[in-house]
Amino acid sequence: MIVVLRADATETQISHIVEKAEKLGLKAHISRGVEKTIIGFIGPEDVLRVTPLEVFPGVEQVIPVLAPYRLVSREFKKEPSIVKITEKIQIGGKKIFMMAGPCSIESLEGLRSIAKEVQKAGAAILRGGAFKPRTSPYDFQGLGEEGLKYLKAVGQELGMATITEVMDTRDVELVCRYVDILQLGARNMQNFSLLREIGKSQKPVMLKRGISATIKEWLMSAEYIVANGNFNVLLCERGIRTFETATRNTLDINAISVAKQLAHLPVIVDPSHGTGHWGLVGNAAKAAVAAGCDGLMIEVHDNPEEALSDGPQSLLPAKFESLMAELKKVAQAIDREI
Ligand code: PEP
Ligand code: MN
């Protein structure tokens, strides 16, 4: 870490900072310039969370050298990580994986028919919510375990991997029994108990970016999971809340490259929640592929008008199929595959 001192820092202040840091196990290298003095400290930076040097008199700025999200950072691991879901589904390599299905699981029959359509179009992973984080307590809350049973049955029947959201620490074990990937939703990105609990399992998890979370906060949440022992983490950009009201959220295309530069984890993009409107999903999905995502999650429903949640942003199966053909071309142009 580098400590930049104020131009008027006194010798007493400088020695005080050095003494304090040395007591914490850091080694100081002072460099005196014409205008400013800079101290480079070598040693465990974590100690600064307890003793914040920036409040010491004479200090102008403290610049950490290591990212606080250490285990997920590129400094920790240079090569991009591949998260293995099944033998055939390994996310983070050349191939871009498609996750598709309804927002909520509504019935066994309904799920099966949508699953067949998305699989035919090229999706390898079936999505469907059984525990739904709804803004209103009066809206459909999901089928719970019954929904998980349908998801597992359809996944097995068709040979598709499955993903669903888990909202409560008490349900982690239950949900793990039914699906291949856990989804940690935007609203729970900073539910630290849930992050820890999921970290204790080895189940692959897709961590959605919080509605108003910075990329750093998102990576810190991923760090919670990894620090608890589960390295099978996928990041998911799903749009953030901005001043813009024309779309449900603002899909942060920059976040794909930034997250991939800072962290070694694969990045998935959800253009459905990122836009909130079916007519905008296709272009956002193409942009995400062009920007280097490793997978897409898209909501598809065979009767969006009657969907119990997120109908307005759900694609009809035929539209999803034609989008897949376009996405393949974009992927090819950047030497990836779908
Ligand atoms: C969802 O995937 O249906 C969902 C609720 O997502 P998010 O957490 O991104 O809102
Ligand atoms: Mn949804």
XYZ file of C-alpha atoms and ligand atoms in Angstrom:
349
model
C 0.000 0.000 0.000
C 1.131 3.499 -0.742
C 0.553 6.380 1.658
C 0.750 9.834 0.100
C 1.498 12.513 2.692
C 0.225 16.057 2.708
C 2.740 18.675 1.561
C 2.709 20.144 5.083
C 3.162 16.820 6.937
C 5.644 17.210 9.786
C 8.500 14.862 10.667
C 6.691 13.967 13.908
C 3.585 13.002 11.972
C 5.635 10.912 9.546
C 7.412 9.019 12.315
C 4.098 8.437 14.075
C 2.616 6.852 10.931
C 5.694 4.702 10.373
C 5.810 3.547 14.006
C 2.125 2.656 13.985
C 2.384 0.730 10.714
C 5.504 -1.132 11.850
C 3.698 -2.210 14.994
C 1.056 -3.718 12.701
C 3.709 -5.737 10.884
C 4.207 -3.508 7.862
C 7.619 -2.461 6.562
C 8.024 1.195 5.517
C 9.999 2.647 2.607
C 9.988 6.427 2.669
C 10.523 8.335 -0.548
C 10.977 12.070 -0.142
C 10.160 14.104 -3.251
C 10.466 17.826 -3.806
C 6.758 18.431 -3.317
C 5.499 15.313 -1.618
C 6.637 12.462 0.527
C 5.332 9.015 -0.169
C 5.592 5.948 2.067
C 5.394 2.502 0.516
C 4.330 -0.169 3.008
C 4.990 -3.840 2.449
C 3.047 -6.442 4.414
C -0.511 -7.553 5.125
C -2.864 -4.772 3.986
C -5.796 -6.236 5.911
C -4.589 -4.556 9.107
C -5.676 -1.232 7.631
C -9.313 -2.139 7.933
C -8.833 -1.983 11.700
C -6.392 0.933 11.706
C -7.319 3.249 8.833
C -4.151 5.248 8.128
C -6.107 7.814 6.106
C -7.373 9.433 9.316
C -3.849 10.010 10.651
C -2.705 13.636 10.675
C -0.413 14.366 7.721
C -1.952 11.716 5.439
C -3.494 12.835 2.165
C -4.338 9.494 0.561
C -3.927 5.766 1.090
C -3.699 3.683 -2.079
C -4.091 -0.069 -1.613
C -1.987 -2.149 -3.979
C -4.012 -5.343 -3.702
C -7.717 -5.575 -4.484
C -9.865 -6.168 -1.384
C -11.627 -8.977 -3.268
C -8.409 -10.960 -3.188
C -9.446 -14.520 -4.077
C -11.623 -13.546 -7.022
C -9.086 -11.053 -8.384
C -6.850 -11.489 -11.400
C -3.919 -10.818 -9.086
C -4.754 -14.060 -7.301
C -5.423 -16.011 -10.508
C -4.353 -14.702 -13.908
C -6.145 -17.256 -16.064
C -9.917 -17.030 -16.480
C -11.750 -19.643 -14.420
C -13.884 -22.306 -15.999
C -16.890 -23.254 -13.889
C -17.897 -26.844 -14.461
C -21.620 -27.476 -14.294
C -21.662 -30.863 -16.015
C -19.181 -32.655 -18.263
C -20.652 -30.845 -21.290
C -21.340 -27.495 -19.675
C -18.138 -25.754 -18.662
C -18.628 -22.002 -18.497
C -15.814 -19.533 -19.084
C -14.151 -20.961 -22.208
C -14.746 -20.285 -25.902
C -18.358 -21.421 -25.820
C -21.080 -19.055 -24.648
C -23.855 -20.876 -22.768
C -27.542 -20.048 -22.914
C -29.795 -20.236 -19.880
C -33.454 -19.816 -20.764
C -36.915 -20.510 -19.443
C -39.798 -18.828 -17.660
C -39.366 -16.253 -14.925
C -41.480 -18.423 -12.597
C -42.238 -22.118 -12.739
C -46.028 -22.152 -13.066
C -46.886 -25.788 -13.818
C -45.141 -29.002 -14.832
C -46.734 -29.020 -18.278
C -46.009 -25.352 -18.891
C -42.382 -25.714 -17.856
C -41.929 -28.813 -19.996
C -43.259 -27.190 -23.125
C -41.122 -24.037 -22.729
C -38.085 -26.187 -21.909
C -38.494 -28.211 -25.096
C -38.647 -25.025 -27.146
C -35.593 -23.391 -25.618
C -33.611 -26.599 -25.831
C -34.503 -26.962 -29.509
C -33.231 -23.414 -30.034
C -29.924 -24.233 -28.333
C -30.242 -23.497 -24.611
C -28.350 -26.003 -22.464
C -29.552 -24.673 -19.116
C -33.167 -24.366 -18.026
C -34.092 -21.497 -15.727
C -37.243 -21.159 -13.637
C -38.015 -19.508 -10.317
C -39.633 -21.480 -7.488
C -38.950 -18.941 -4.727
C -39.703 -15.524 -6.183
C -38.448 -12.221 -4.770
C -41.514 -10.073 -5.535
C -41.735 -6.404 -4.692
C -45.345 -6.848 -3.586
C -46.293 -9.502 -1.011
C -49.589 -9.911 -2.913
C -47.902 -11.010 -6.148
C -47.243 -14.654 -7.040
C -44.487 -15.875 -4.739
C -43.592 -19.084 -6.585
C -44.473 -22.744 -6.122
C -41.676 -23.444 -3.625
C -40.525 -27.060 -3.371
C -43.241 -28.203 -5.770
C -41.654 -25.969 -8.411
C -38.209 -27.403 -7.670
C -39.601 -30.897 -8.273
C -40.930 -29.841 -11.683
C -37.611 -28.232 -12.587
C -35.625 -31.321 -11.668
C -38.059 -33.630 -13.473
C -38.010 -31.609 -16.691
C -34.242 -31.131 -16.541
C -33.698 -34.873 -16.192
C -36.272 -35.746 -18.826
C -34.655 -33.481 -21.428
C -31.050 -33.714 -20.301
C -30.801 -30.020 -19.460
C -28.910 -28.484 -16.554
C -31.044 -26.319 -14.262
C -30.800 -23.055 -12.351
C -33.102 -21.502 -9.778
C -32.970 -18.787 -7.161
C -32.461 -19.472 -3.462
C -33.576 -16.646 -1.174
C -33.204 -18.031 2.323
C -30.298 -19.645 4.210
C -32.761 -22.286 5.446
C -33.445 -23.390 1.852
C -29.885 -23.728 0.566
C -29.639 -27.448 1.265
C -33.107 -28.087 -0.179
C -32.438 -26.162 -3.395
C -29.018 -27.836 -3.775
C -30.773 -31.198 -3.897
C -32.877 -30.179 -6.890
C -30.745 -28.053 -9.230
C -27.321 -27.786 -10.864
C -26.788 -24.049 -10.308
C -27.996 -21.819 -7.480
C -29.032 -18.301 -8.389
C -28.367 -15.607 -5.841
C -30.715 -12.791 -6.815
C -30.023 -9.081 -7.121
C -31.964 -8.256 -3.967
C -29.853 -10.668 -1.941
C -26.432 -9.733 -3.290
C -25.456 -8.380 0.107
C -27.282 -10.932 2.214
C -24.064 -11.970 3.920
C -25.551 -14.951 5.774
C -26.827 -16.331 2.480
C -23.487 -15.693 0.751
C -21.686 -17.542 3.550
C -24.118 -20.461 3.493
C -23.795 -20.835 -0.274
C -20.026 -20.559 0.126
C -20.059 -23.637 2.328
C -21.555 -25.764 -0.437
C -19.683 -26.702 -3.600
C -22.708 -26.076 -5.829
C -22.064 -23.689 -8.741
C -23.699 -20.352 -8.033
C -24.653 -17.432 -10.246
C -24.335 -14.213 -8.281
C -26.487 -11.430 -9.672
C -25.310 -7.864 -9.314
C -27.375 -5.897 -6.795
C -29.837 -3.326 -8.057
C -27.667 -0.438 -6.855
C -24.361 -2.194 -6.362
C -21.012 -1.012 -7.644
C -18.812 -3.529 -9.409
C -16.516 -3.515 -6.386
C -19.390 -4.383 -4.025
C -20.470 -7.146 -6.403
C -16.957 -8.618 -6.399
C -16.782 -8.341 -2.601
C -19.960 -10.437 -2.445
C -18.363 -13.009 -4.738
C -15.379 -12.954 -2.380
C -17.681 -13.993 0.511
C -18.686 -17.125 -1.395
C -15.158 -17.972 -2.492
C -13.623 -17.206 0.906
C -16.016 -19.755 2.406
C -14.660 -22.417 0.063
C -16.860 -22.370 -3.040
C -14.903 -21.265 -6.118
C -17.692 -22.206 -8.537
C -19.007 -18.695 -8.951
C -20.515 -17.082 -12.043
C -21.095 -13.329 -11.993
C -24.309 -12.021 -13.571
C -24.887 -8.468 -14.763
C -28.656 -7.871 -14.793
C -28.944 -4.115 -15.016
C -28.726 -1.480 -12.340
C -31.025 1.281 -11.182
C -30.225 4.661 -12.679
C -32.178 7.906 -13.265
C -33.481 6.424 -16.539
C -37.127 5.375 -16.462
C -37.572 4.294 -20.094
C -36.279 0.828 -19.247
C -36.780 -1.313 -16.141
C -33.051 -1.217 -15.402
C -29.947 0.058 -17.166
C -27.928 -2.864 -18.469
C -24.310 -2.029 -17.699
C -22.405 -3.308 -20.707
C -19.170 -1.871 -19.280
C -19.529 -4.166 -16.285
C -18.757 -7.191 -18.473
C -15.279 -5.994 -19.437
C -14.572 -4.406 -16.065
C -15.546 -7.538 -14.127
C -13.495 -9.702 -16.458
C -10.484 -7.424 -16.117
C -10.657 -7.371 -12.327
C -11.810 -10.911 -11.611
C -11.127 -14.349 -13.078
C -14.767 -15.494 -12.824
C -17.043 -16.025 -15.849
C -19.618 -13.296 -16.530
C -23.222 -14.012 -17.510
C -25.611 -11.299 -18.714
C -29.363 -11.152 -18.156
C -30.809 -8.822 -20.803
C -34.385 -9.655 -19.714
C -34.183 -7.932 -16.321
C -31.598 -5.571 -17.803
C -34.189 -4.047 -20.130
C -37.613 -5.106 -18.836
C -39.149 -5.247 -22.302
C -39.161 -8.128 -24.787
C -38.604 -5.763 -27.690
C -35.284 -4.619 -26.233
C -33.913 -7.981 -25.131
C -32.446 -9.047 -28.502
C -30.217 -6.025 -29.070
C -29.033 -6.039 -25.467
C -28.199 -9.752 -25.758
C -26.197 -9.147 -28.945
C -24.326 -6.284 -27.302
C -23.515 -8.501 -24.321
C -22.088 -11.232 -26.554
C -20.055 -8.663 -28.486
C -18.746 -7.291 -25.186
C -17.422 -10.689 -24.161
C -19.920 -12.352 -21.835
C -19.610 -16.095 -21.184
C -23.318 -16.801 -21.056
C -26.768 -15.279 -21.277
C -29.868 -15.773 -19.174
C -33.075 -15.012 -21.072
C -36.684 -15.298 -19.929
C -38.915 -17.162 -22.378
C -42.641 -17.850 -22.046
C -45.091 -19.396 -24.496
C -47.875 -17.092 -23.366
C -46.301 -13.920 -21.938
C -49.692 -12.229 -21.601
C -50.692 -14.801 -19.007
C -47.293 -15.211 -17.317
C -47.436 -15.023 -13.523
C -44.319 -12.857 -13.456
C -42.229 -10.832 -15.895
C -44.451 -11.399 -18.940
C -43.518 -7.991 -20.451
C -39.873 -8.972 -20.762
C -40.387 -12.597 -21.792
C -39.621 -13.684 -25.340
C -41.912 -16.008 -27.256
C -40.108 -19.251 -28.138
C -40.017 -18.379 -31.862
C -38.413 -15.028 -31.098
C -35.859 -16.743 -28.869
C -35.040 -19.139 -31.674
C -34.461 -16.380 -34.204
C -32.396 -14.437 -31.674
C -30.181 -17.501 -31.193
C -29.360 -17.501 -34.911
C -28.331 -13.838 -34.703
C -26.310 -14.384 -31.539
C -24.371 -17.157 -33.266
C -23.225 -14.677 -35.913
C -22.115 -12.146 -33.314
C -20.244 -14.858 -31.423
C -18.516 -16.009 -34.591
C -17.379 -12.470 -35.352
C -15.429 -12.372 -32.070
C -14.149 -15.937 -32.336
C -16.550 -17.414 -29.807
C -19.212 -20.097 -30.168
C -22.814 -20.405 -29.070
C -35.083 -13.527 -11.874
O -34.086 -13.983 -12.444
O -36.249 -13.874 -12.130
C -34.887 -12.443 -10.881
C -35.772 -12.197 -9.927
O -33.753 -11.757 -11.090
P -33.110 -10.492 -10.303
O -32.649 -11.018 -8.996
O -31.984 -10.103 -11.227
O -34.176 -9.433 -10.210
Mn -37.904 -12.552 -13.699
